[in-house]
Short mmCIF file of C-alpha atoms and ligand atoms in Angstrom, two decimals:
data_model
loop_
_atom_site.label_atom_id
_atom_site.label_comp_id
_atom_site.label_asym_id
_atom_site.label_seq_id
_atom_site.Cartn_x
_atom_site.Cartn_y
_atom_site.Cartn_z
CA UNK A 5 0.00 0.00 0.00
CA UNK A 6 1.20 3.75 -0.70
CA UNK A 7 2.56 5.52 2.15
CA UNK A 8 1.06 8.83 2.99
CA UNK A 9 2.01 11.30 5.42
CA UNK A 10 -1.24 12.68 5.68
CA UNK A 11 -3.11 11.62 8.53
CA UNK A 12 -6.87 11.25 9.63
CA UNK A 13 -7.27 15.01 10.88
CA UNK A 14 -4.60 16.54 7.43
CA UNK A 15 -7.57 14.65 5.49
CA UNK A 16 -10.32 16.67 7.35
CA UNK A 17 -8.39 19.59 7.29
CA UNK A 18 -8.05 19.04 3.55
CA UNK A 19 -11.81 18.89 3.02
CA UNK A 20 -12.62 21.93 4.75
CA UNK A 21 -10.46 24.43 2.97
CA UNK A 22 -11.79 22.44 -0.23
CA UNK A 23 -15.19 23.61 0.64
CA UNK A 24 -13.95 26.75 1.38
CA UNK A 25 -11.46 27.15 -1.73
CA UNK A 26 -14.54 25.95 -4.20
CA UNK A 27 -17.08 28.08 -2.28
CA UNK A 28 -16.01 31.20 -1.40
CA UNK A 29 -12.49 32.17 -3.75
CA UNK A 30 -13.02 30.28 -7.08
CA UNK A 31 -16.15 32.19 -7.75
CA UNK A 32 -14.10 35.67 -7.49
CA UNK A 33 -10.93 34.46 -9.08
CA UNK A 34 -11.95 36.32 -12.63
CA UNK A 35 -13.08 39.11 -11.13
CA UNK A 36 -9.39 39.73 -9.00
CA UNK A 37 -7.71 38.69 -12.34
CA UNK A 38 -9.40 41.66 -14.24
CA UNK A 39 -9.57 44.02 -10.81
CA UNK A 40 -5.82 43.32 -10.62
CA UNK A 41 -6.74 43.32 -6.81
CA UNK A 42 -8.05 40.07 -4.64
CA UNK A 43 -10.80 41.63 -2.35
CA UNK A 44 -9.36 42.45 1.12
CA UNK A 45 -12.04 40.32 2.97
CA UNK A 46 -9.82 37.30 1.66
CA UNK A 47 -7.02 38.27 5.07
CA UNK A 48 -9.14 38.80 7.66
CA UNK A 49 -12.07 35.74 6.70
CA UNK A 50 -8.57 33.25 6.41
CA UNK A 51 -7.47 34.49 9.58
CA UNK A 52 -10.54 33.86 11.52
CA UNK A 53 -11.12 30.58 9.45
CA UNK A 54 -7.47 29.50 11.16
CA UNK A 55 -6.01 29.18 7.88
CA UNK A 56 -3.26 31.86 8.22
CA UNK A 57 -1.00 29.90 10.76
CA UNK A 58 -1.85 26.50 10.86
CA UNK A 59 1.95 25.77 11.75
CA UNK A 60 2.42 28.67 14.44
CA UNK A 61 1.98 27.66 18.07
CA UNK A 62 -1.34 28.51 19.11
CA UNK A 63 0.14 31.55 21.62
CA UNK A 64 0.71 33.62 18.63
CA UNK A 65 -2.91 32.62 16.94
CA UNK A 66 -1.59 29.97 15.13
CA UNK A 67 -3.58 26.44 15.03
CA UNK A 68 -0.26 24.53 16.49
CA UNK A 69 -0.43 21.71 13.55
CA UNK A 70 2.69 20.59 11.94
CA UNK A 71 4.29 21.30 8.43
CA UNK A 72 2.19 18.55 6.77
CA UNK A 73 -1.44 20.95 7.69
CA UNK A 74 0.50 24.01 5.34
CA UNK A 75 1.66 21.60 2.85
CA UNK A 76 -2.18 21.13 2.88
CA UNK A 77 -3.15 24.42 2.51
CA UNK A 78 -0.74 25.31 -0.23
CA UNK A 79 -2.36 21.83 -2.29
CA UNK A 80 -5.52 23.39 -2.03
CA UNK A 81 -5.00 26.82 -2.40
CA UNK A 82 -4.08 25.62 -6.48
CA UNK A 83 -7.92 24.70 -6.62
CA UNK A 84 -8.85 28.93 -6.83
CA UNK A 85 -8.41 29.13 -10.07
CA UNK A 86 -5.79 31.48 -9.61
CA UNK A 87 -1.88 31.87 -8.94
CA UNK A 88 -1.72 35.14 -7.50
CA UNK A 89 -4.13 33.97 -4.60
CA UNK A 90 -1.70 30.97 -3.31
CA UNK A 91 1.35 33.57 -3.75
CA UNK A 92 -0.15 36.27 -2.04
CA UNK A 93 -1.39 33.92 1.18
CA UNK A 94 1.95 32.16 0.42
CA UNK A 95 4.02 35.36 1.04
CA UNK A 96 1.92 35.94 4.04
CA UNK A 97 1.87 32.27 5.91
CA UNK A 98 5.45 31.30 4.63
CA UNK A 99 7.55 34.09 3.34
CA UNK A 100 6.87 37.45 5.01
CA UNK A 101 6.13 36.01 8.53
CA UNK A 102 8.43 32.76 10.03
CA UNK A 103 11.18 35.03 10.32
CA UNK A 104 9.38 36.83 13.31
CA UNK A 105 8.56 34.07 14.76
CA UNK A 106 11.96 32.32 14.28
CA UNK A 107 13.76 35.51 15.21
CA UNK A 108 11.64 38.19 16.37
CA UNK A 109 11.15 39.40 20.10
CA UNK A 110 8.17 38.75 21.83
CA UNK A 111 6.74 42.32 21.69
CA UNK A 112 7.71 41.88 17.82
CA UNK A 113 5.60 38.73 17.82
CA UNK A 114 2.95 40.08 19.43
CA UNK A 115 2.85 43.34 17.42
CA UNK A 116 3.54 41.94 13.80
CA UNK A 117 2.92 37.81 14.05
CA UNK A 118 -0.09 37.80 16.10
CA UNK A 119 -2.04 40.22 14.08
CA UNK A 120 -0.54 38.53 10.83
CA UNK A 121 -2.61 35.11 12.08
CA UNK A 122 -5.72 36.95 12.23
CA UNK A 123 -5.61 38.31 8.87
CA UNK A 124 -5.41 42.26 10.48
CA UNK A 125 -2.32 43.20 9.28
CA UNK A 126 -1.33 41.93 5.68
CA UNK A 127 2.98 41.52 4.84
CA UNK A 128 5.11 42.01 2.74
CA UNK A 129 8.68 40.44 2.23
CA UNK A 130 11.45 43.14 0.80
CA UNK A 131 14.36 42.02 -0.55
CA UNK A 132 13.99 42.98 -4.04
CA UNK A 133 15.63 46.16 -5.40
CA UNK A 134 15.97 47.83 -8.86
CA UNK A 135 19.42 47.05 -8.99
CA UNK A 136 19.63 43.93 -7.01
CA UNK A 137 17.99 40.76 -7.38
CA UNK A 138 19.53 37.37 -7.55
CA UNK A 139 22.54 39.23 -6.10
CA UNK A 140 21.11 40.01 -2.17
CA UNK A 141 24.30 41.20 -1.37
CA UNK A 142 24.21 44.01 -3.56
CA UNK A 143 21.48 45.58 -2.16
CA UNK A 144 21.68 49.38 -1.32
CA UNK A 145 18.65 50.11 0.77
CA UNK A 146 20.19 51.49 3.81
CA UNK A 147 19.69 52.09 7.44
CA UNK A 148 22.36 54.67 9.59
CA UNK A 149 21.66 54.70 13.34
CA UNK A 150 20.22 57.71 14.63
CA UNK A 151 19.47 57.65 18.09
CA UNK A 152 17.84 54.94 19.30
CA UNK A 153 17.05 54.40 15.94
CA UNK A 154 17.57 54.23 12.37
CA UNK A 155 16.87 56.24 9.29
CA UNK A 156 16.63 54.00 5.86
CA UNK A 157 16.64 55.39 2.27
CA UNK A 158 16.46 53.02 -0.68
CA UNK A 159 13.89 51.30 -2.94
CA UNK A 160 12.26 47.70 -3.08
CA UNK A 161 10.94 46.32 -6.24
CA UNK A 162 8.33 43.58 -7.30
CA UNK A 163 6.93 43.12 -3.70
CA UNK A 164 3.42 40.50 -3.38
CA UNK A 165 1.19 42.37 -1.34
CA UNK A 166 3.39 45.62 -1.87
CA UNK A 167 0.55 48.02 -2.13
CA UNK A 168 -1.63 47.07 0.61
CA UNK A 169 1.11 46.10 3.42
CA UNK A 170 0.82 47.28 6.67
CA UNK A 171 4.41 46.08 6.99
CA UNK A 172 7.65 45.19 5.22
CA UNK A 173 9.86 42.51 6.57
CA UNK A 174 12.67 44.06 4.74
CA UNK A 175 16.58 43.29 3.73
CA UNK A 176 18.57 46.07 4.64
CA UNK A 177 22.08 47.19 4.58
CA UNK A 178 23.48 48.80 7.85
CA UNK A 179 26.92 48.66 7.40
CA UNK A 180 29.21 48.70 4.29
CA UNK A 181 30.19 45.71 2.66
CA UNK A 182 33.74 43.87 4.19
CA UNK A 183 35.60 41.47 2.03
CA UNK A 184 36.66 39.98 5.20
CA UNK A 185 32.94 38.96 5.82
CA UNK A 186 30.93 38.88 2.43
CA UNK A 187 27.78 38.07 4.93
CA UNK A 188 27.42 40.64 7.33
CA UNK A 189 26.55 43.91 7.54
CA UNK A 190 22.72 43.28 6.50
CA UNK A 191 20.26 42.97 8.71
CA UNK A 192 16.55 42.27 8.65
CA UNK A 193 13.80 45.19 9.64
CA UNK A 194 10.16 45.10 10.35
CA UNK A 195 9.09 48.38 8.48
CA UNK A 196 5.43 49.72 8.71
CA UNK A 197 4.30 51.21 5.94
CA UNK A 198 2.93 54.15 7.46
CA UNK A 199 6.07 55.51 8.64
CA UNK A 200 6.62 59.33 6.61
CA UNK A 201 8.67 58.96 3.95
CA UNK A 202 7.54 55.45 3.10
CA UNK A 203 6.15 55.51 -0.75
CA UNK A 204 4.06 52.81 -2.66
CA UNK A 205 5.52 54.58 -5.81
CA UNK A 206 4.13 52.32 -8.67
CA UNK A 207 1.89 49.16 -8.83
CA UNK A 208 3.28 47.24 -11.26
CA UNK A 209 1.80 45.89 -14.37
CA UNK A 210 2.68 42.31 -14.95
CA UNK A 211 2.48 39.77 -17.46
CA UNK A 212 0.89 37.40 -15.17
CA UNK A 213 -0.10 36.85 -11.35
CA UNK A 214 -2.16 39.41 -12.28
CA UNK A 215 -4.61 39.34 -9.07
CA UNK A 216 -1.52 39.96 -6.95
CA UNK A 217 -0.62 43.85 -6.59
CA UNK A 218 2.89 43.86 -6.48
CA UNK A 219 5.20 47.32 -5.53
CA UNK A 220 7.92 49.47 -6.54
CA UNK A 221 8.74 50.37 -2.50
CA UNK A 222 10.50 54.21 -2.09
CA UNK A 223 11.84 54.81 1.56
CA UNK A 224 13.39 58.56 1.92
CA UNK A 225 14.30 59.48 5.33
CA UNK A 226 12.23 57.11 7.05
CA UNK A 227 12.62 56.89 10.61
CA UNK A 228 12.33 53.55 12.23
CA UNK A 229 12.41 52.97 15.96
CA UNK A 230 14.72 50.66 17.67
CA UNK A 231 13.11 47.54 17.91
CA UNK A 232 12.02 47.12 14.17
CA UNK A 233 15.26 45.85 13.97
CA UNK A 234 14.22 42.19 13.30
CA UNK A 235 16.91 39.51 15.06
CA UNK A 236 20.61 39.99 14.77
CA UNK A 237 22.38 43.41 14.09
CA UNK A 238 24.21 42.84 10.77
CA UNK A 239 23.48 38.80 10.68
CA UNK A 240 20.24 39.72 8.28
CA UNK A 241 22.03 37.71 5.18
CA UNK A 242 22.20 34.43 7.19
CA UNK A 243 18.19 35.00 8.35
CA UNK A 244 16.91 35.72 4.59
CA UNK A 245 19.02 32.66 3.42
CA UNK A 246 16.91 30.43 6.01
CA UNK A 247 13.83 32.32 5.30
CA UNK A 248 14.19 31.74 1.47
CA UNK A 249 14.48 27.55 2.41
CA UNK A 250 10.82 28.04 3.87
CA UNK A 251 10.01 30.30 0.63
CA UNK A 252 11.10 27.72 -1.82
CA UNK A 253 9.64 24.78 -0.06
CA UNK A 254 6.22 26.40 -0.27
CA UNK A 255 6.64 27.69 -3.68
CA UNK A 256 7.80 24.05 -4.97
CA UNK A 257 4.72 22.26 -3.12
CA UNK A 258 2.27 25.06 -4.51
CA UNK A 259 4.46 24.12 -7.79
CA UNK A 260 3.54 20.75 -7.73
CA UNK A 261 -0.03 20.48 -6.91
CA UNK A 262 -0.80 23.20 -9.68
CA UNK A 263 1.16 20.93 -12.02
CA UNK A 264 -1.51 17.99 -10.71
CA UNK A 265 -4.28 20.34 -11.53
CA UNK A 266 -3.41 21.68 -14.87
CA UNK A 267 -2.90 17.88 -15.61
CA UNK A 268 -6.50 16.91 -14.87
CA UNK A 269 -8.10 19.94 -16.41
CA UNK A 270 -6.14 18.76 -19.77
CA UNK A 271 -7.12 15.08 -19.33
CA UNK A 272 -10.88 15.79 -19.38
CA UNK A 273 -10.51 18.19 -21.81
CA UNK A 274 -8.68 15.78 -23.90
CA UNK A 275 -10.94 12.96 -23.46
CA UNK A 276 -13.94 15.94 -24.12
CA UNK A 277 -12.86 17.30 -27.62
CA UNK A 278 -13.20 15.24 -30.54
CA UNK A 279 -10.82 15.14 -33.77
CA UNK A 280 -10.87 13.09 -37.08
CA UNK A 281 -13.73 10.60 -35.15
CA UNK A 282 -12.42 10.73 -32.07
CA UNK A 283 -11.37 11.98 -28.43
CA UNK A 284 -8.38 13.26 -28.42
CA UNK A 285 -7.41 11.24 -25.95
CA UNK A 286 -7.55 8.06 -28.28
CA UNK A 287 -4.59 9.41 -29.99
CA UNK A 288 -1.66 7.69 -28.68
CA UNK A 289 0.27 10.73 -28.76
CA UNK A 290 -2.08 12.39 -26.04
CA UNK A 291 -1.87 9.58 -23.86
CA UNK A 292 1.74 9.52 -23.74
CA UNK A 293 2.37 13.13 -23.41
CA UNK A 294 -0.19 12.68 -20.56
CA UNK A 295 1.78 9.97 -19.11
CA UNK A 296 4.97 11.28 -18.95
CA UNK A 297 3.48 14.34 -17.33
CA UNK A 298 2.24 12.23 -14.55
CA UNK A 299 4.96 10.28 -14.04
CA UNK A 300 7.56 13.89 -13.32
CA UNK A 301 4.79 15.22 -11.40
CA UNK A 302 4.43 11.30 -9.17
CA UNK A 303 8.39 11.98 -9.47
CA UNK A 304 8.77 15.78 -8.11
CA UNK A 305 6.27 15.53 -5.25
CA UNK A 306 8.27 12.39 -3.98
CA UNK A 307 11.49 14.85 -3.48
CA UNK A 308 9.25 17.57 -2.36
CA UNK A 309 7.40 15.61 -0.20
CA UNK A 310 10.87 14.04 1.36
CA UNK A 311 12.17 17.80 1.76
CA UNK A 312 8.37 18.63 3.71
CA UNK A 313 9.32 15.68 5.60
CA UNK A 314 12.53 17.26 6.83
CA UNK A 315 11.24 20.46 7.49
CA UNK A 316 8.34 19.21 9.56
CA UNK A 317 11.42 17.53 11.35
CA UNK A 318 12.89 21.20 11.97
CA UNK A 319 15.75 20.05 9.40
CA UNK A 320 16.41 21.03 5.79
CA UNK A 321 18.96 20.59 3.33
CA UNK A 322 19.78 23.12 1.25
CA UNK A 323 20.94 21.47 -2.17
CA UNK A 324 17.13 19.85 -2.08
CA UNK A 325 15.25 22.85 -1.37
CA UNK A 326 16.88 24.00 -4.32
CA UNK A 327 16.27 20.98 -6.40
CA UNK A 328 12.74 21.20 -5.76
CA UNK A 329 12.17 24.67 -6.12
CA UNK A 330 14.09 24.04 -9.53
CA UNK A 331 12.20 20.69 -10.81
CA UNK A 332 8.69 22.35 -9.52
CA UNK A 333 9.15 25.62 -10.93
CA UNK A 334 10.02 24.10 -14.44
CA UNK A 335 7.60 21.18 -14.18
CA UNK A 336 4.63 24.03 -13.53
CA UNK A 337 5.60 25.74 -16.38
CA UNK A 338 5.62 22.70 -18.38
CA UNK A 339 2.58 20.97 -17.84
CA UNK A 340 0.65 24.44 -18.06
CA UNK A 341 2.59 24.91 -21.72
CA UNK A 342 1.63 21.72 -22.99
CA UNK A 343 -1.95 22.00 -21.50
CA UNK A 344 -2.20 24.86 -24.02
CA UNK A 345 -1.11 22.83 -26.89
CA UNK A 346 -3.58 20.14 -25.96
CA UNK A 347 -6.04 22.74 -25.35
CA UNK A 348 -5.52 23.84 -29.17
CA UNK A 349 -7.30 26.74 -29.79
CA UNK A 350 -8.94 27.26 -26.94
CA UNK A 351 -6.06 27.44 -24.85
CA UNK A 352 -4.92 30.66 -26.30
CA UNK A 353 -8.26 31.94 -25.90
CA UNK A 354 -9.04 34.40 -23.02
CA UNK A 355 -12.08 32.45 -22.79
CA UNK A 356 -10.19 29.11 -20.60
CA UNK A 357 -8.29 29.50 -17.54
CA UNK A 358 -5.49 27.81 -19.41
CA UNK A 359 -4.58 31.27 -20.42
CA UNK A 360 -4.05 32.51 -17.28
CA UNK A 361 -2.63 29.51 -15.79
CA UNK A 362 0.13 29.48 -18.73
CA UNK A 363 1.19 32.73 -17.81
CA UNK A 364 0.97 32.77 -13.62
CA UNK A 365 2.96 29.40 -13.45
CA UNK A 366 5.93 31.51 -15.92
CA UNK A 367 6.95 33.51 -12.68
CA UNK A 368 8.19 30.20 -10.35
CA UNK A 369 10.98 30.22 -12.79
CA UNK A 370 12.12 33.92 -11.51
CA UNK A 371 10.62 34.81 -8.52
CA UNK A 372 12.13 33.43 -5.24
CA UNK A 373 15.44 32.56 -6.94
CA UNK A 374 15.66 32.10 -10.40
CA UNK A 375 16.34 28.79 -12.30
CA UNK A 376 19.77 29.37 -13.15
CA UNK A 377 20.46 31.01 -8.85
CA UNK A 378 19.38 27.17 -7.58
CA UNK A 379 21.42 25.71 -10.30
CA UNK A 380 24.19 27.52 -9.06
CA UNK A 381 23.41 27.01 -5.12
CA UNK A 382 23.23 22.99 -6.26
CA UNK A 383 26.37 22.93 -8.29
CA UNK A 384 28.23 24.68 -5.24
CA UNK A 385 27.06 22.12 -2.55
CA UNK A 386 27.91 18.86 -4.73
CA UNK A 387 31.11 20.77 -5.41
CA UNK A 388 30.87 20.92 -9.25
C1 FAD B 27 5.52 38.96 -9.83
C2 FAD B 27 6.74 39.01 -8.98
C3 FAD B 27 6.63 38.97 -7.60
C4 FAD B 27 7.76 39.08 -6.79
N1 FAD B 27 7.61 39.16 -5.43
C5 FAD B 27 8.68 39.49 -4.66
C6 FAD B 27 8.53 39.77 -3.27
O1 FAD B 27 7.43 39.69 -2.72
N2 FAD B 27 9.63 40.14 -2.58
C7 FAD B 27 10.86 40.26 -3.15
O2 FAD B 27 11.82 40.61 -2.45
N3 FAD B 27 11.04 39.99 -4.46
C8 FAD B 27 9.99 39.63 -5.24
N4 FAD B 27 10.15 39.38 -6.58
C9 FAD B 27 11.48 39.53 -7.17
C10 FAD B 27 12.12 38.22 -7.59
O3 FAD B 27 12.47 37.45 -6.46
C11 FAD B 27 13.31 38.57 -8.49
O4 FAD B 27 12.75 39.04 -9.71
C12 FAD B 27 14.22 37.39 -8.73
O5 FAD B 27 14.93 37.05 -7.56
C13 FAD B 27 15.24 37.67 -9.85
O6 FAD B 27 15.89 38.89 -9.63
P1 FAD B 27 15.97 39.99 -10.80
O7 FAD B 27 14.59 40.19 -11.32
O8 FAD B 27 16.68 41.18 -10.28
O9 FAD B 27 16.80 39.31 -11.94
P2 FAD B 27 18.40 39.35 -12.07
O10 FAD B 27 19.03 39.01 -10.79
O11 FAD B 27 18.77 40.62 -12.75
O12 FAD B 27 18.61 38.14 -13.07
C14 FAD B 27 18.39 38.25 -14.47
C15 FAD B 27 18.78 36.92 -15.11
O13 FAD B 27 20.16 36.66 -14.84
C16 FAD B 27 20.26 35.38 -14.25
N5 FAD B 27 21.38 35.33 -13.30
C17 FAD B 27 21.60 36.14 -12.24
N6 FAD B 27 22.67 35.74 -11.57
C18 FAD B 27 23.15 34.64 -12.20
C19 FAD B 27 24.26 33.77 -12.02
N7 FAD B 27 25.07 33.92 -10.97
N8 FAD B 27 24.45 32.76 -12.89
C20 FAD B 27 23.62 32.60 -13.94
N9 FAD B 27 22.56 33.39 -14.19
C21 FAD B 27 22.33 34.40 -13.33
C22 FAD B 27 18.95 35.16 -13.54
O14 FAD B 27 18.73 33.80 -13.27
C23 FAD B 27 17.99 35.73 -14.54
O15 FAD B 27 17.74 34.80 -15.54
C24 FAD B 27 9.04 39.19 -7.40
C25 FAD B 27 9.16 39.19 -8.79
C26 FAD B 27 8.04 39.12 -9.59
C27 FAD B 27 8.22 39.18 -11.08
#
């Protein structure tokens, strides 16, 4: 028999946000798609359905489950119908918010974390600039002491959520860069948005992920207090590495179980549509495309579902996270690419979802470190 690690309650768990997912998101996702905006209820309802920190001990409104009740989530957060909805919850649940809790004081916790659960505040996660992506270290933002606090200047770019944060955990340089320690001297900050000086200067038009509002950031003179400084003074690099692990997990799971979807959508379509006499389906060529779909998909979940193993263990390795960030990001891409071809027509049509699907899974192969950045974090650690 096939071994799951999804137990009795993961399988209730599972059903609920399917009800919820097919009842109370899917019917909006066209409407966010051509708002460019999912509705703000979506926060708050999530948070007081539980679903916002389902892995976060229960004193900081989380439901106190393990990893395998996210890795649930993120499964059926694919069935909206849209890919900005999982990557906007995703930045919230998995990108913007474990570093308070694995760093953060308790006031922070209390102050950014708590509400964050709830669905009352909303996050963002800044590391992004103009000038520096794959490259963190090269960021410029910057934050001099002053006082008991610090004064920042810079600019983030391509932010989820960007636009309607009440807060930024945000990469930030606070001292200059030292050849005798490439990692230091960036730290991580918890920056309200509120602050004067802060500046949602553009919302950025994208090719897909359309639903998500994502922000060019300005900060000029901001002044931030003391203890927004988020964990170590100077040790941020070594934080946003571990916090990307967590990122690219999700992203790869997410990656997955959209692959799954796409896949079934183009099997009944296939067996639907009729050409020369016949399904398409019953042409050989169909099936086997279809099978060897199936079989990388059976074939990435096993490694992502061996790195959620780990995880849920409070380990992770590295060179996997990349590998399944990598495999999942292409293998979404993939499947939704030749769904389109087996769609025909109608693919290309604004008329399917396998449109929009075709170009939201395009962005796991960039955002959250790019194809070619895990190739080169795998290549280091076998020592290529
Ligand atoms: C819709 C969207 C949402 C996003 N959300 C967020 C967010 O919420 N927060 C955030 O901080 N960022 C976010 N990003 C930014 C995203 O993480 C970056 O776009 C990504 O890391 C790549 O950085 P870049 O765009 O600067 O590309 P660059 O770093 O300029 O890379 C350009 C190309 O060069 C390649 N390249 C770079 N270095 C190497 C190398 N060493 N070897 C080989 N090839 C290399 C890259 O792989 C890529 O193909 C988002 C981006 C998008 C498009």
């Amino acid at each position: 028999m096939r071994t799951t690690p999804f137990t009795t309650e993961h399988d209730a768990l599972r059903a609920s946000i399917r009800r919820f997912v097919e009842d109370e998101l899917a019917p909006h996702a066209r409407e966010w798609e051509e708002d460019g905006w999912i509705a703000d209820w979506v926060w708050p309802r999530m948070g007081e359905l539980g679903l916002l920190g389902l892995s976060v001990p229960e004193e900081y409104g989380g439901q106190g489950g393990d990893y395998w009740s996210t890795v649930v989530l993120a499964e059926e957060l694919t069935r909206c119908g849209s890919g900005s909805l999982p990557m906007a919850i995703g930045v919230q649940t998995d990108m913007a918010t474990p570093p308070i809790l694995q760093f953060g004081t308790e006031q922070q916790k209390q102050d950014y974390l708590v509400p964050a659960m709830q669905g009352t505040k909303i996050a963002s996660i800044g590391i992004s600039e103009p000038d520096a992506g794959s490259d963190v270290r090269a960021i410029r933002t910057r934050a001099r002491p002053d006082g008991d606090g610090w004064v920042l200047n810079g600019s983030k770019t391509y932010i989820t959520n960007g636009v309607r944060a009440d807060f930024v955990t945000m990469v930030v340089r606070t001292a200059d860069a030292d050849p005798g320690d490439p990692w230091g001297g960036i730290s991580l900050f918890l920056i309200e948005t509120d602050l004067p000086g802060f500046e949602v200067a553009a919302k950025l038009d994208k090719v897909g992920m359309r639903a998500s509002d994502t922000a060019l950031l300005h900060l000029e003179d901001v002044p931030v207090p003391g203890d927004a400084l988020l964990g170590t003074v100077h040790e941020g690099f070594k934080q946003i590495m571990w916090q990307l692990q967590g990122e690219r997990l999700i992203g790869a799971i997410g990656g997955v179980a959209g692959a799954w979807r796409t896949w079934e959508s183009a099997l009944a379509y296939t067996r639907e549509r009729e050409a020369f006499g016949r399904p398409i389906s019953g042409f050989q060529v169909t099936r086997h495309t279809l099978v060897d779909l199936a079989t990388e998909i059976e074939a990435a979940q096993a490694l992502v579902y061996e790195a959620c193993d780990a995880w849920n263990r409070g380990e992770y390795d590295v060179e996997r996270v990349a590998m399944c960030k990598l495999v999942a990001a292409q293998l979404a891409f993939k499947v939704a690419d030749t769904s389109m071809q087996l769609h025909g027509g109608y693919g290309y049509s604004r008329e399917f979802d396998v449109e929009r699907n075709w170009r939201d899974s395009r962005l796991a192969r960039i955002g959250g470190g790019a194809d070619e950045v895990q190739r080169e974090i795998i290549s280091k650690l076998m020592g290529l």
